[in-house]
Tab-separated table of C-alpha atoms in Angstrom:
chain	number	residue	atom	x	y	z
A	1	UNK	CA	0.000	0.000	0.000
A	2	UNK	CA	1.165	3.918	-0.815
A	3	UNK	CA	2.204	5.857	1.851
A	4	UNK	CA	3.522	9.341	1.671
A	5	UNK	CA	5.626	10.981	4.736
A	6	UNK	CA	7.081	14.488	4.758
A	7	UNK	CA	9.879	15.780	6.235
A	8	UNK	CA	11.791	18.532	7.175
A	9	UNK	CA	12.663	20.986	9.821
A	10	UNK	CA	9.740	22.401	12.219
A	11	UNK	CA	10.797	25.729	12.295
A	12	UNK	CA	12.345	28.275	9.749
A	13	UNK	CA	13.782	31.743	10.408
A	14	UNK	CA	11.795	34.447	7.922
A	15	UNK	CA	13.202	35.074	4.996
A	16	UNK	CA	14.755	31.814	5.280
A	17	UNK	CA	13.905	28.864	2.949
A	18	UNK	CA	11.791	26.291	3.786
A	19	UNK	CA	12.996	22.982	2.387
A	20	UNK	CA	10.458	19.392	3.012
A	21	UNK	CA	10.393	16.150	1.333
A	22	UNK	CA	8.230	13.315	0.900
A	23	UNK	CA	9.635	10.086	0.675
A	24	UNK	CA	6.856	7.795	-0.921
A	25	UNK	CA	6.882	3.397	0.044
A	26	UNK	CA	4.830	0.991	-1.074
A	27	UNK	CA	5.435	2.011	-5.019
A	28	UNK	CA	7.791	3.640	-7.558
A	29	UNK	CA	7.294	6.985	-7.873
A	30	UNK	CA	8.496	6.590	-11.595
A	31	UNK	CA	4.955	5.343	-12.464
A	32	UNK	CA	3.612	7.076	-15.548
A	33	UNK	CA	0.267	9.463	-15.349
A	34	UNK	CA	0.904	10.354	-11.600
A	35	UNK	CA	1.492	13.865	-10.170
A	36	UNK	CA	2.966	14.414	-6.449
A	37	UNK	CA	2.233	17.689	-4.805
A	38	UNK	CA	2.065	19.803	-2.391
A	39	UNK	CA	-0.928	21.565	-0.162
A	40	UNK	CA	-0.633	23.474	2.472
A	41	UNK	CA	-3.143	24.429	5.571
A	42	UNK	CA	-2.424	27.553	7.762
A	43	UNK	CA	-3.723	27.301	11.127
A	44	UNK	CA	-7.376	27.363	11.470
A	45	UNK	CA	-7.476	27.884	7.458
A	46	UNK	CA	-8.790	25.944	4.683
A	47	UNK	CA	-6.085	23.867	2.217
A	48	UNK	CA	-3.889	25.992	-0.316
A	49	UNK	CA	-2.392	24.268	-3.474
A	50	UNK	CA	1.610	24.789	-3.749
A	51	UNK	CA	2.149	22.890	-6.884
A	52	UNK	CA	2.852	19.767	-8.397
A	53	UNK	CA	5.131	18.017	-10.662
A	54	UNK	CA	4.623	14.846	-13.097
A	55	UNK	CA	5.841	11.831	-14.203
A	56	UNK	CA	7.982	13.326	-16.745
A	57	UNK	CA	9.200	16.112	-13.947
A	58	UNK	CA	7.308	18.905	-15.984
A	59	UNK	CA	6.331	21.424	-12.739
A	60	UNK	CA	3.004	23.083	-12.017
A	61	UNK	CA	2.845	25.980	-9.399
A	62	UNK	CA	0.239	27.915	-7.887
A	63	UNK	CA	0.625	31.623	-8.910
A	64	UNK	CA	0.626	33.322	-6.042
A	65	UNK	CA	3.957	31.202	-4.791
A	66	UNK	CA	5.501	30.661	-8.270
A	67	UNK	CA	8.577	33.343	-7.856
A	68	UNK	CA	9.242	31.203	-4.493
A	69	UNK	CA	8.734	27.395	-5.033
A	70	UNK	CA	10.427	24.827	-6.806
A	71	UNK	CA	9.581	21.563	-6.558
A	72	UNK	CA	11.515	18.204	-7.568
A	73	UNK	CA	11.887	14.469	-7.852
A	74	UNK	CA	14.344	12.175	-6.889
A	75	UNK	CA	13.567	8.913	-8.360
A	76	UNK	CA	16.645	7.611	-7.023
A	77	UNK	CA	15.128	7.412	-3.575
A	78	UNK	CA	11.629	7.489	-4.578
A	79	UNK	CA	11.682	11.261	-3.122
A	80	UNK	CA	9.839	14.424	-4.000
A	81	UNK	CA	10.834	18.140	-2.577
A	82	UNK	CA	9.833	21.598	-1.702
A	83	UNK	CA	11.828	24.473	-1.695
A	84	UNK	CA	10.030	27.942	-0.353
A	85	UNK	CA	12.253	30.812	0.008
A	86	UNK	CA	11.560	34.166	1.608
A	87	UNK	CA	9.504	32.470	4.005
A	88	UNK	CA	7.320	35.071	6.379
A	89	UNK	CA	5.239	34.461	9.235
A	90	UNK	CA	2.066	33.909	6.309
A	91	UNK	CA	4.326	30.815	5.385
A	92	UNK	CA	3.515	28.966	8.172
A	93	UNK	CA	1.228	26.279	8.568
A	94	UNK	CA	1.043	22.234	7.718
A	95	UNK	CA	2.157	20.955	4.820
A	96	UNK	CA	0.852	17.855	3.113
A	97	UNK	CA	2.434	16.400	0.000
A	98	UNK	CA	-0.273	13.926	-2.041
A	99	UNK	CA	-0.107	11.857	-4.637
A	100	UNK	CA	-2.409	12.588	-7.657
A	101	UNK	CA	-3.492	10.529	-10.389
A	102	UNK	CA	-4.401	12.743	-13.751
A	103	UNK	CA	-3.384	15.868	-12.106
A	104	UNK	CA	-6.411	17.310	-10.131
A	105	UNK	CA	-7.917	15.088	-7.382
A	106	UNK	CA	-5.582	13.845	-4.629
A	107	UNK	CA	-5.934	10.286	-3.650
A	108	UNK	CA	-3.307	9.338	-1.133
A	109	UNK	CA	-1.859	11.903	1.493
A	110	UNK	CA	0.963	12.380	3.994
A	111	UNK	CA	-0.374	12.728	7.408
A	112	UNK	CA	1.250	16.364	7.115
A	113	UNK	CA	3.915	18.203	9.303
A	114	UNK	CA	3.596	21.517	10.949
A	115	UNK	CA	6.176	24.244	9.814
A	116	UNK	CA	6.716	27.477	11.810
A	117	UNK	CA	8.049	31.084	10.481
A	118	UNK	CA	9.442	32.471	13.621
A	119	UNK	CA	13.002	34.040	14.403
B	1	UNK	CA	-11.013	34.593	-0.622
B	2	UNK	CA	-11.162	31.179	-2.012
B	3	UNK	CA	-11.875	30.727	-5.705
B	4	UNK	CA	-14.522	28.514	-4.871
B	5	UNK	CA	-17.375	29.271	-2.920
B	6	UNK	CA	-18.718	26.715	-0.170
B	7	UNK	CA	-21.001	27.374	2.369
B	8	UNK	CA	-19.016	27.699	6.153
B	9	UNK	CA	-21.194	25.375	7.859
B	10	UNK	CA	-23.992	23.233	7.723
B	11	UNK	CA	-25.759	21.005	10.380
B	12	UNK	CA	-28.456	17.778	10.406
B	13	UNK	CA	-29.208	15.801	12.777
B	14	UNK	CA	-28.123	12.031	13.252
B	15	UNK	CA	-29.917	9.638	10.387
B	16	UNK	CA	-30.397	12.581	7.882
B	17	UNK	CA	-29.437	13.885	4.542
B	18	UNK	CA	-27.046	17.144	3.875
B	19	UNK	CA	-25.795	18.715	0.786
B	20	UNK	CA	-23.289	20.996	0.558
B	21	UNK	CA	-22.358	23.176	-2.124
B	22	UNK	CA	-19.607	24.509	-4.422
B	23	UNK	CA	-19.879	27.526	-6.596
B	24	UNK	CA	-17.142	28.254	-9.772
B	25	UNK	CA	-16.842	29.470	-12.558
B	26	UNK	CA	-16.341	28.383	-16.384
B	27	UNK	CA	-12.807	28.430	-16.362
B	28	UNK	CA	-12.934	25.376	-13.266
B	29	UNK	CA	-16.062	23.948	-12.461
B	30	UNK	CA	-17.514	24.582	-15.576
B	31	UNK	CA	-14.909	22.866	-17.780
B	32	UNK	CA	-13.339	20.253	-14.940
B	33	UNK	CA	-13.934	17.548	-12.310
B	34	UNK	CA	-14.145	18.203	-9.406
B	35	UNK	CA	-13.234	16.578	-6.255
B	36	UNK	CA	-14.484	16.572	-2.326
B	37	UNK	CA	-12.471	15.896	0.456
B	38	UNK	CA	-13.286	14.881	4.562
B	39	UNK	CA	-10.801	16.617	6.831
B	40	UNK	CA	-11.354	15.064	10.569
B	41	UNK	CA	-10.129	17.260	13.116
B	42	UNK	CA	-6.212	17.105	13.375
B	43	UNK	CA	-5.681	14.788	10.185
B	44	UNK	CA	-5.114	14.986	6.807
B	45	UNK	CA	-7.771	15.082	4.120
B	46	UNK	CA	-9.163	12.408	2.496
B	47	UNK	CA	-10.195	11.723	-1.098
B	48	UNK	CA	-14.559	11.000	-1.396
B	49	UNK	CA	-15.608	11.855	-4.438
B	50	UNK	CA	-13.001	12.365	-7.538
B	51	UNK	CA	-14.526	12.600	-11.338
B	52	UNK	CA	-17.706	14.592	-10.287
B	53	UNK	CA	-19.124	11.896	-8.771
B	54	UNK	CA	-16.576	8.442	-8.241
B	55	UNK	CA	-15.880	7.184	-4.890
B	56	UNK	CA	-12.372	5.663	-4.435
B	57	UNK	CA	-12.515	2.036	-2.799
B	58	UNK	CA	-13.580	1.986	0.654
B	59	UNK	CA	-15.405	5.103	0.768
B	60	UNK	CA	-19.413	4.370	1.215
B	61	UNK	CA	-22.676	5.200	-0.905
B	62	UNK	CA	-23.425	7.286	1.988
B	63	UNK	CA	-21.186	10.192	0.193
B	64	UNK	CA	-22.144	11.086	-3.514
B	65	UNK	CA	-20.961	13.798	-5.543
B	66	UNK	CA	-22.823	15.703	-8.971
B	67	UNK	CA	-22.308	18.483	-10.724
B	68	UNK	CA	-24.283	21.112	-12.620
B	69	UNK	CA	-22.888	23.682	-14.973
B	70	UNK	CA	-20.462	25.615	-12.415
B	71	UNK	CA	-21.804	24.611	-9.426
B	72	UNK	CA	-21.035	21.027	-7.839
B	73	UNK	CA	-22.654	18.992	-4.558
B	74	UNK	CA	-21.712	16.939	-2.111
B	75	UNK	CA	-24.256	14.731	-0.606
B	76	UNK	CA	-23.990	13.046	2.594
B	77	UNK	CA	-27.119	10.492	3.631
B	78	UNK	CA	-27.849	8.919	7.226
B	79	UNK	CA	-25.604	10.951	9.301
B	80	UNK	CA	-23.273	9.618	11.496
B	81	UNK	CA	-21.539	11.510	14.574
B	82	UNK	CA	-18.211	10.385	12.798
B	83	UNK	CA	-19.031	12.601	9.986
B	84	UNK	CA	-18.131	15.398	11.481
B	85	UNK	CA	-15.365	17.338	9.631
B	86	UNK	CA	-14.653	19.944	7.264
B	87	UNK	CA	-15.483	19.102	3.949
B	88	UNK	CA	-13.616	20.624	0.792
B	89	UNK	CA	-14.338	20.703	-2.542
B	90	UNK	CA	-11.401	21.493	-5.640
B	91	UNK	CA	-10.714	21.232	-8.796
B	92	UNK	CA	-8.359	22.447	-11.759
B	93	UNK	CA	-8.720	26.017	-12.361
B	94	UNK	CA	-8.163	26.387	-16.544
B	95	UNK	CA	-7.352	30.615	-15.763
B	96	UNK	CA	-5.178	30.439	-13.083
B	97	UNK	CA	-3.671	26.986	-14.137
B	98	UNK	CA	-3.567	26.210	-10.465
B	99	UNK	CA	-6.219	23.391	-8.452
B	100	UNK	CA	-7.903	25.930	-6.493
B	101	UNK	CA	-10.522	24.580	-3.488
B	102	UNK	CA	-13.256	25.271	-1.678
B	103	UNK	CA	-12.691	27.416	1.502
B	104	UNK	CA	-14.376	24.384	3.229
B	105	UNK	CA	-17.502	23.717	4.979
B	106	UNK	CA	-18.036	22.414	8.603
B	107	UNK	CA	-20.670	19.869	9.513
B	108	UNK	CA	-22.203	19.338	12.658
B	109	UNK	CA	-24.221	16.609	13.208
B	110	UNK	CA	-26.040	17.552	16.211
């Protein structure tokens, strides 16, 4: 069975970058038609869509946070990564990464890990 | 603002039926699927309805999903205390070329 877990430091100075990964078991994550993103959830807010790459490591960001994020695969150890840079205190939040097949709808989720702005 | 429009909260008692909604536009609704999502308090979301109206294995015939023009549902039949959650809806926004969601919607089941 899939499973997705994130990692990465709890805490992150602003203007800092933010760096996370999600290392996925249970399957290659070389498999054609898949994408593996990332959402995020500020505290008490509703989900907010970071971006997502594909199978052929083409990259897909949300607007707002394009001039910030970058995010890659390592298929090498079945790996996918998020870089944020000039984090602020609006950064923080958890982050999830997902898998999704087709693009839109995620199907399997990390249980998520809480990142802090804060000096 | 979220790009799509859900209603905060809705409420039903145990045994009953609740929709909730999700108002778009033609550049996401309109032209793609969307999806709905349960968030139980202090966990991760979790995929109910993908396609419009599919469940993914496992996921019961309690929850059923349509969609009309720009506007999609969520329905939810014989409530169960465990229900309780925010619910989100999303979807591929053709504009933006982001997924955008819902700003979610919290049920009660009183």
């Amino acid at each position: 069975q899939l499973q997705l877990q994130e990692s990465g430091p709890g805490l992150v100075k602003p203007s800092e970058t933010l760096s996370l990964t999600c290392t996925v078991s249970g399957g290659s994550i070389s498999r054609n038609s898949y994408f593996w993103g990332w959402i995020r959830q500020p505290p008490g807010k509703g989900l907010e869509w970071i971006g997502s790459i594909d199978y052929s490591g083409s990259t897909y960001y949300n607007p707002s946070l394009k001039s910030r994020v970058t995010i890659s695969v390592d298929t090498s150890k079945n790996q996918f990564s998020l870089k944020l840079r000039s984090v602020n205190a609006a950064d923080t939040g958890v982050y999830y990464c997902a898998r999704a097949p087709g693009g839109s709808a995620s199907d399997i989720w990390g249980q998520g890990t809480m990142v802090s702005v804060s000096s | 603002q979220s790009v799509l429009t859900q209603p905060p909260s809705v409420s039903a008692a145990p045994g009953q039926k609740v929709t909730i909604s999700c108002s778009g536009s033609s550049s996401n609704i309109g032209n793609n699927y969307v999806s709905w999502y349960q968030q139980l308090p202090g966990t991760a979301p979790k995929l109910l309805i993908y396609d419009n109206y599919k469940r993914p294995s496992g996921i019961p015939d309690r929850f059923s999903g349509s969609k009309s023009g720009t506007s999609a549902t969520l329905g939810i039949t014989g409530l169960q205390t465990g229900d309780e959650a925010d619910y989100y809806c999303g979807t591929w926004d053709d504009s933006l070329s982001a997924v955008v969601f819902g700003g979610g919607t919290k049920l009660t089941v009183l």
